mmCIF file of C-alpha atoms in Angstrom:
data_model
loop_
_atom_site.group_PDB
_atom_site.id
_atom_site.type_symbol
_atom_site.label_atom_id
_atom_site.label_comp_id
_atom_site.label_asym_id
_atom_site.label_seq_id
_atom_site.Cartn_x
_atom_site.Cartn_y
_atom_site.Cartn_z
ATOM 1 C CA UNK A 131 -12.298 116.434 125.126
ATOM 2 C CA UNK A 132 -10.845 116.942 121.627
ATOM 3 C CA UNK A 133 -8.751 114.367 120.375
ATOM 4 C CA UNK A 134 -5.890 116.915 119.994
ATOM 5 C CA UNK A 135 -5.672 120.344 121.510
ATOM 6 C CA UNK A 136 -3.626 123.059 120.917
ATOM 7 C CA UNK A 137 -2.344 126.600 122.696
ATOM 8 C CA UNK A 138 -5.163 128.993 122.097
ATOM 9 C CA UNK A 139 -3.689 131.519 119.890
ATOM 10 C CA UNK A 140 -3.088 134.224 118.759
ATOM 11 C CA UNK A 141 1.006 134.396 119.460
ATOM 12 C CA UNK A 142 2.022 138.104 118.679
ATOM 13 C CA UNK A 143 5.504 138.245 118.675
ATOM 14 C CA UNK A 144 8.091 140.789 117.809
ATOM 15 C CA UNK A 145 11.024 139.980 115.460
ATOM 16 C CA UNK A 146 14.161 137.929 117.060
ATOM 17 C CA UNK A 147 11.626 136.249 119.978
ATOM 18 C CA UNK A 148 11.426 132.532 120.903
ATOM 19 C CA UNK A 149 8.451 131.130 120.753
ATOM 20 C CA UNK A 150 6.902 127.594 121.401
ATOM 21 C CA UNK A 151 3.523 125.860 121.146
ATOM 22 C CA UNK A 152 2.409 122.936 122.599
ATOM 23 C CA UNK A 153 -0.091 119.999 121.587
ATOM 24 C CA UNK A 154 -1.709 117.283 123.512
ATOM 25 C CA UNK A 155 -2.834 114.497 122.358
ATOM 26 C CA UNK A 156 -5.599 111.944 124.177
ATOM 27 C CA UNK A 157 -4.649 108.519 122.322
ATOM 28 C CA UNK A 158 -1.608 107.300 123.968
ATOM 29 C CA UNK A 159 -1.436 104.323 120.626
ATOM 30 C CA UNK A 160 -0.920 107.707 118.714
ATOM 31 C CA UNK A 161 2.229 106.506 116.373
ATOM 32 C CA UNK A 162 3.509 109.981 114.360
ATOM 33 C CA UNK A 163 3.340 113.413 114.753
ATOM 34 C CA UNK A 164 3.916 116.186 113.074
ATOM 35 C CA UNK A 165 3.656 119.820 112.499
ATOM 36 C CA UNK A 166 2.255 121.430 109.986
ATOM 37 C CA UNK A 167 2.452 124.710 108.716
ATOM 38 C CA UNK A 168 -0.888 126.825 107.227
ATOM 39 C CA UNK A 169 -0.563 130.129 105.203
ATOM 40 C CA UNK A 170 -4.080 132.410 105.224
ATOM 41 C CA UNK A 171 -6.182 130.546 102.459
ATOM 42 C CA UNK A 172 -3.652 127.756 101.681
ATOM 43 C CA UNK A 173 -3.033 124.790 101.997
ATOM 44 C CA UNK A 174 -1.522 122.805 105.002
ATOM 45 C CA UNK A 175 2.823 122.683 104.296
ATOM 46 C CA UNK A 176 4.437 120.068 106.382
ATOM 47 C CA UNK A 177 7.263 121.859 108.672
ATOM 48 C CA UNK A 178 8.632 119.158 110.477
ATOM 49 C CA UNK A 179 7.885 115.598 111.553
ATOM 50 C CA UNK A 180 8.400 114.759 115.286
ATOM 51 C CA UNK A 181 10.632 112.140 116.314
ATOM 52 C CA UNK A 182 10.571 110.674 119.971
ATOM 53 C CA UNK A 183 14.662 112.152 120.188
ATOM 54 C CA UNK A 184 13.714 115.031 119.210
ATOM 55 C CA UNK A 185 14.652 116.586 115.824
ATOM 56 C CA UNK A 186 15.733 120.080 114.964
ATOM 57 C CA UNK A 187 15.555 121.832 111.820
ATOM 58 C CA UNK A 188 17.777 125.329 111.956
ATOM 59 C CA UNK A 189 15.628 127.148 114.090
ATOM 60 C CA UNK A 190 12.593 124.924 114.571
ATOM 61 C CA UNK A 191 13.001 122.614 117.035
ATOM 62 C CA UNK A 192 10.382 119.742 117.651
ATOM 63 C CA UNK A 193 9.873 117.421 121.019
ATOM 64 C CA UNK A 194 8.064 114.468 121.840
ATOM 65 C CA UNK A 195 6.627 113.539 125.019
ATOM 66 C CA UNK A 196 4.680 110.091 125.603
ATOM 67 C CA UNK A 197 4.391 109.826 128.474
ATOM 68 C CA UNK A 198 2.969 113.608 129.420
ATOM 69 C CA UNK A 199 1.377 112.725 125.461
ATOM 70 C CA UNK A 200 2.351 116.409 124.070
ATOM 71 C CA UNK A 201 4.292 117.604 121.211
ATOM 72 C CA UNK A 202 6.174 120.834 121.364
ATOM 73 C CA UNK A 203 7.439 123.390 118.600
ATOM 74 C CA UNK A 204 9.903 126.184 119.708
ATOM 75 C CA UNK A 205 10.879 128.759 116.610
ATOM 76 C CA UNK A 206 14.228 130.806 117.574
ATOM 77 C CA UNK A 207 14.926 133.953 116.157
ATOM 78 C CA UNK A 208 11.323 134.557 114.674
ATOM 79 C CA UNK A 209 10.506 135.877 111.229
ATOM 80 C CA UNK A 210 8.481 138.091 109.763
ATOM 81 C CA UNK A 211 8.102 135.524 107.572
ATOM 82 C CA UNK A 212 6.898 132.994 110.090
ATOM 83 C CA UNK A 213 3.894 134.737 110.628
ATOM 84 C CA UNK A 214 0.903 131.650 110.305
ATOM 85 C CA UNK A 215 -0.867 129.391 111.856
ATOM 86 C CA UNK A 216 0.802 125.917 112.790
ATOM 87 C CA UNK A 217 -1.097 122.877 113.175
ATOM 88 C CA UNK A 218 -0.168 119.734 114.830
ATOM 89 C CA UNK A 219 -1.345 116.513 113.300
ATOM 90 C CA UNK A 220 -1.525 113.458 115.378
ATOM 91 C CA UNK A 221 -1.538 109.985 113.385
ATOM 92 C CA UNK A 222 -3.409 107.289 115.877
ATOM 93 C CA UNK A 223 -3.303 104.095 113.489
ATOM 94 C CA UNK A 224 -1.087 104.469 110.833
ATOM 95 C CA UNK A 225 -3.619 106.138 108.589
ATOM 96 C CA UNK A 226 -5.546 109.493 108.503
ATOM 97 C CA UNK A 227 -4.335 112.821 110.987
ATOM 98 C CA UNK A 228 -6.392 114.293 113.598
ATOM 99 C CA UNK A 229 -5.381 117.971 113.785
ATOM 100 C CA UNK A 230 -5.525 120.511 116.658
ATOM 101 C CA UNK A 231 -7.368 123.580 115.730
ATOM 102 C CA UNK A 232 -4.211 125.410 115.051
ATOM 103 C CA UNK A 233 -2.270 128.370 116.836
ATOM 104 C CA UNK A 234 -2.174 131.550 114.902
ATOM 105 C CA UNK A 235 1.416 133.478 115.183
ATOM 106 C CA UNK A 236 2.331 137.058 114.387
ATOM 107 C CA UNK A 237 5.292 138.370 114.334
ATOM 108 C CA UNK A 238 5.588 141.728 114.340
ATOM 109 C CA UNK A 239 8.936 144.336 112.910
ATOM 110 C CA UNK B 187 5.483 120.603 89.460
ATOM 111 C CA UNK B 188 4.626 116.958 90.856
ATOM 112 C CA UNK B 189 3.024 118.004 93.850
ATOM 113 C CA UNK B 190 -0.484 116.872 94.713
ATOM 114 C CA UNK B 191 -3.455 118.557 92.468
ATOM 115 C CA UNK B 192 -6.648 119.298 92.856
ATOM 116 C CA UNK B 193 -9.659 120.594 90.828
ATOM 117 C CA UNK B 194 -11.440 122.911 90.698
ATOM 118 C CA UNK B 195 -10.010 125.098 93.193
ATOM 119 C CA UNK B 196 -13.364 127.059 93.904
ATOM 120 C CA UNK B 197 -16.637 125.977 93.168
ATOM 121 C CA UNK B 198 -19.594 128.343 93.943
ATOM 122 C CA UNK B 199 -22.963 126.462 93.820
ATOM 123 C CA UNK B 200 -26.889 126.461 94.746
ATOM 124 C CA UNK B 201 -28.007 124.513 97.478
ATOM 125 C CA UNK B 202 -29.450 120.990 96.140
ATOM 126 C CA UNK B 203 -27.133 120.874 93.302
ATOM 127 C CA UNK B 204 -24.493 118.028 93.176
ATOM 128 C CA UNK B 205 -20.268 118.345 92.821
ATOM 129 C CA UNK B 206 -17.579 116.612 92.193
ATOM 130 C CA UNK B 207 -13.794 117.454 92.832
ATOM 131 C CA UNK B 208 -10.988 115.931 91.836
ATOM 132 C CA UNK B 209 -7.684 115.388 93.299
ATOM 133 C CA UNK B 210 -4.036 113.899 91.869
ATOM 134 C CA UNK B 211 -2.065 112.555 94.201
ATOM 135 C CA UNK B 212 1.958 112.938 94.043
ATOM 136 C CA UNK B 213 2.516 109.910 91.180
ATOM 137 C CA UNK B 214 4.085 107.495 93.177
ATOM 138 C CA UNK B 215 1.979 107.867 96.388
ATOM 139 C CA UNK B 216 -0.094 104.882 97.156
ATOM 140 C CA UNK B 217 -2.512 106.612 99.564
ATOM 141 C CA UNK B 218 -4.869 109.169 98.925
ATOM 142 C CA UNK B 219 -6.688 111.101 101.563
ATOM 143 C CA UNK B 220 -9.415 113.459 101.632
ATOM 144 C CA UNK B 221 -10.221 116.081 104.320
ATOM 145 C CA UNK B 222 -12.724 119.420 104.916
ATOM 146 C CA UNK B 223 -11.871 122.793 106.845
ATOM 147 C CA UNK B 224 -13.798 125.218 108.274
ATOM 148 C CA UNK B 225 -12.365 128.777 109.287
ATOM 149 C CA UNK B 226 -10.445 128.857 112.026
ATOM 150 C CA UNK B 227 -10.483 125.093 112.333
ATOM 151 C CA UNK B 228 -7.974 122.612 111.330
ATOM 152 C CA UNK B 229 -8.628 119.654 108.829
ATOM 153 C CA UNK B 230 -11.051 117.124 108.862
ATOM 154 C CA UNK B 231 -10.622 113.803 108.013
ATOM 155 C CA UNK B 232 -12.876 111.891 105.783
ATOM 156 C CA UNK B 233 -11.774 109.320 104.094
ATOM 157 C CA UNK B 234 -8.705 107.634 102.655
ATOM 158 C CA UNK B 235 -7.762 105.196 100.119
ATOM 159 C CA UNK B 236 -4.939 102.860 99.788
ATOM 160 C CA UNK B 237 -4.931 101.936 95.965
ATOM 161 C CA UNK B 238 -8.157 101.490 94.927
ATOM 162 C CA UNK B 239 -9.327 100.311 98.393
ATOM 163 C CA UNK B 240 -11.243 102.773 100.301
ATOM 164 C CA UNK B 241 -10.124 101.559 104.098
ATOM 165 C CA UNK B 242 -11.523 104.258 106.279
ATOM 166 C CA UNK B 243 -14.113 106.750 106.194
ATOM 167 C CA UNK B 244 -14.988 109.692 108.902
ATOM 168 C CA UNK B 245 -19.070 109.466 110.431
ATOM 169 C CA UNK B 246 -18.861 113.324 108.812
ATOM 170 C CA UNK B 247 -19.099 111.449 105.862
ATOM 171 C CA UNK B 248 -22.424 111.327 105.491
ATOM 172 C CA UNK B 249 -24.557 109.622 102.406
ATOM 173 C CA UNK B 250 -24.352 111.935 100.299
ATOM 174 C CA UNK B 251 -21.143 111.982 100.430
ATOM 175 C CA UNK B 252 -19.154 109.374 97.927
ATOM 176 C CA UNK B 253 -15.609 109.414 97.609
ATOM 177 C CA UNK B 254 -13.749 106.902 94.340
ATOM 178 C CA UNK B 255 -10.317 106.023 93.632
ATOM 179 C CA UNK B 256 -10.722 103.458 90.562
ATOM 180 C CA UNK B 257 -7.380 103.526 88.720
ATOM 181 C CA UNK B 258 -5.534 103.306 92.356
ATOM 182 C CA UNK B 259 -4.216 106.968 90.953
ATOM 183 C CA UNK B 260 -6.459 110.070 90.711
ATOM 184 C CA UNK B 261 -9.496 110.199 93.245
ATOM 185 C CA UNK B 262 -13.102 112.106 93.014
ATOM 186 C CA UNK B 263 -15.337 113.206 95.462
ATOM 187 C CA UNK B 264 -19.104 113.887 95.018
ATOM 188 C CA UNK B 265 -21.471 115.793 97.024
ATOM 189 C CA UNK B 266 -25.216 115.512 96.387
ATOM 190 C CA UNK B 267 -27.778 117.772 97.366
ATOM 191 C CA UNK B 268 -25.035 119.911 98.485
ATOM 192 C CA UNK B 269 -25.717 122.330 101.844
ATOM 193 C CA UNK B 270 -25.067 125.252 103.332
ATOM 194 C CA UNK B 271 -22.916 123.526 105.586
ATOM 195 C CA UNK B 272 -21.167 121.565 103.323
ATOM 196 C CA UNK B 273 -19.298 125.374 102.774
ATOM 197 C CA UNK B 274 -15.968 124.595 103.210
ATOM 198 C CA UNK B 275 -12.243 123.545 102.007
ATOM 199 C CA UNK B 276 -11.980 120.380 100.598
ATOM 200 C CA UNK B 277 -8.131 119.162 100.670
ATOM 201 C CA UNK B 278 -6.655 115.958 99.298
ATOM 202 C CA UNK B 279 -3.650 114.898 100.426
ATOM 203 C CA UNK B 280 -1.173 111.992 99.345
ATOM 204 C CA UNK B 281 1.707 109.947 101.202
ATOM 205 C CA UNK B 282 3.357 106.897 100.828
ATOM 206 C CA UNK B 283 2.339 104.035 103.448
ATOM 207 C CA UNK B 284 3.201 105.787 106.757
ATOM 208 C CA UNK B 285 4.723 108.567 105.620
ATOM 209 C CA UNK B 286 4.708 112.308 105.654
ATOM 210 C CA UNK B 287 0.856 112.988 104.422
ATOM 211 C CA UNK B 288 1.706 116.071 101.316
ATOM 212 C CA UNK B 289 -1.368 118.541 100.496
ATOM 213 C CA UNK B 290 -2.884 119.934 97.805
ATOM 214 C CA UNK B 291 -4.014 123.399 97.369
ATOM 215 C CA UNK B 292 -7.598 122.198 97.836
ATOM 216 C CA UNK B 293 -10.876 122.923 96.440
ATOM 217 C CA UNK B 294 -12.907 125.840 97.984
ATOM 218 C CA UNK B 295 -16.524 125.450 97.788
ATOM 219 C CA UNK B 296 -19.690 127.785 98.797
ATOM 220 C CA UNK B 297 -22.773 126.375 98.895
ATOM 221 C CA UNK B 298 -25.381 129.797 98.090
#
């Protein structure tokens, strides 16, 4: 079992949708999360970090679960613009990330 | 711009040669980290500095893989005897202790 899965993907989507991804995680020590956000032959941009309340940022909206041990990302109102593939990163020790394999979206006009 | 850099940003090179990339981290980040991806993958971890101290590296890392941050600022990373496999993006990213980990736009090697 990976260390940290993600949805398959890819997410097609049409403009104005909701749409959320999920990511479990097998160390239960994990200590930060986060998602990450990955533009076709680009580098990794960091979209939001996940706190265990819960934190929102206009229409992305990120969740912690310990004790289920998944993260969540829900984008309202979808972009064209948000088309990419989003990549949760797990921190187990305070150090280096393990990443799921990240979920492609498209949205489509 | 003070983001993290890295360099080259593609590399195309013959199997059995050796390379080294560089990476500047954001000035006043303390920790450096390096990590590979593949296509459709996500990144890799490989190893990470905090200063100068190198206090984790990845079992991908294998020996000919050598990874120096001397100054406690920029960092380099060699391959030698490079392989086909070693075809991939090579990212370097930079935080402060605990923090948000910040990427750079990454080296792309291909290994003929």
């Amino acid at each position: 079992r990976k260390e940290v899965e993600q949805d398959p993907g890819p997410f097609n989507v049409p403009e104005g949708a909701t749409v959320a991804f999920n990511c479990t995680y097998s160390n239960s020590a994990s200590q930060s999360f986060f998602w990450y956000r990955q533009d076709c032959r680009k580098e990794p941009k960091l979209l939001m970090s996940v706190y265990s309340s819960g934190n929102e940022d206009g229409r992305f909206t990120a969740q912690l679960n310990r004790a289920s041990q998944y993260i969540s990302l829900l984008i309202r109102d979808s972009k064209l613009s948000d088309s990419a593939t989003y990549l949760c990163a797990v921190n187990p020790l305070g150090g280096k990330l393990i990443f799921g394999q990240g979920t492609e979206l498209s949205v489509k006009p | 711009d003070t983001g993290v850099s890295q360099d080259p940003r593609h590399k195309i090179t013959k199997r059995g040669q050796n390379v080294t990339f560089r990476c500047d981290p954001i000035s006043e980040h303390n920790r450096l980290y390096w990590y590979r991806q593949t296509l459709g993958q996500g990144p890799e971890f490989l190893t990470y500095f905090q200063n100068e101290a190198q206090l984790e590296k990845s079992r991908l890392l294998s020996d000919r893989f050598s990874a120096e941050r001397p100054k406690g600022s920029f960092s380099t990373l060699e391959i030698q005897r490079t392989e086909q496999g070693d075809s991939a993006m090579y990212l370097c990213a930079s935080s402060t202790t605990g923090n948000e980990q910040y990427f750079g736009p990454g080296t792309r090697l291909t290994v003929t």
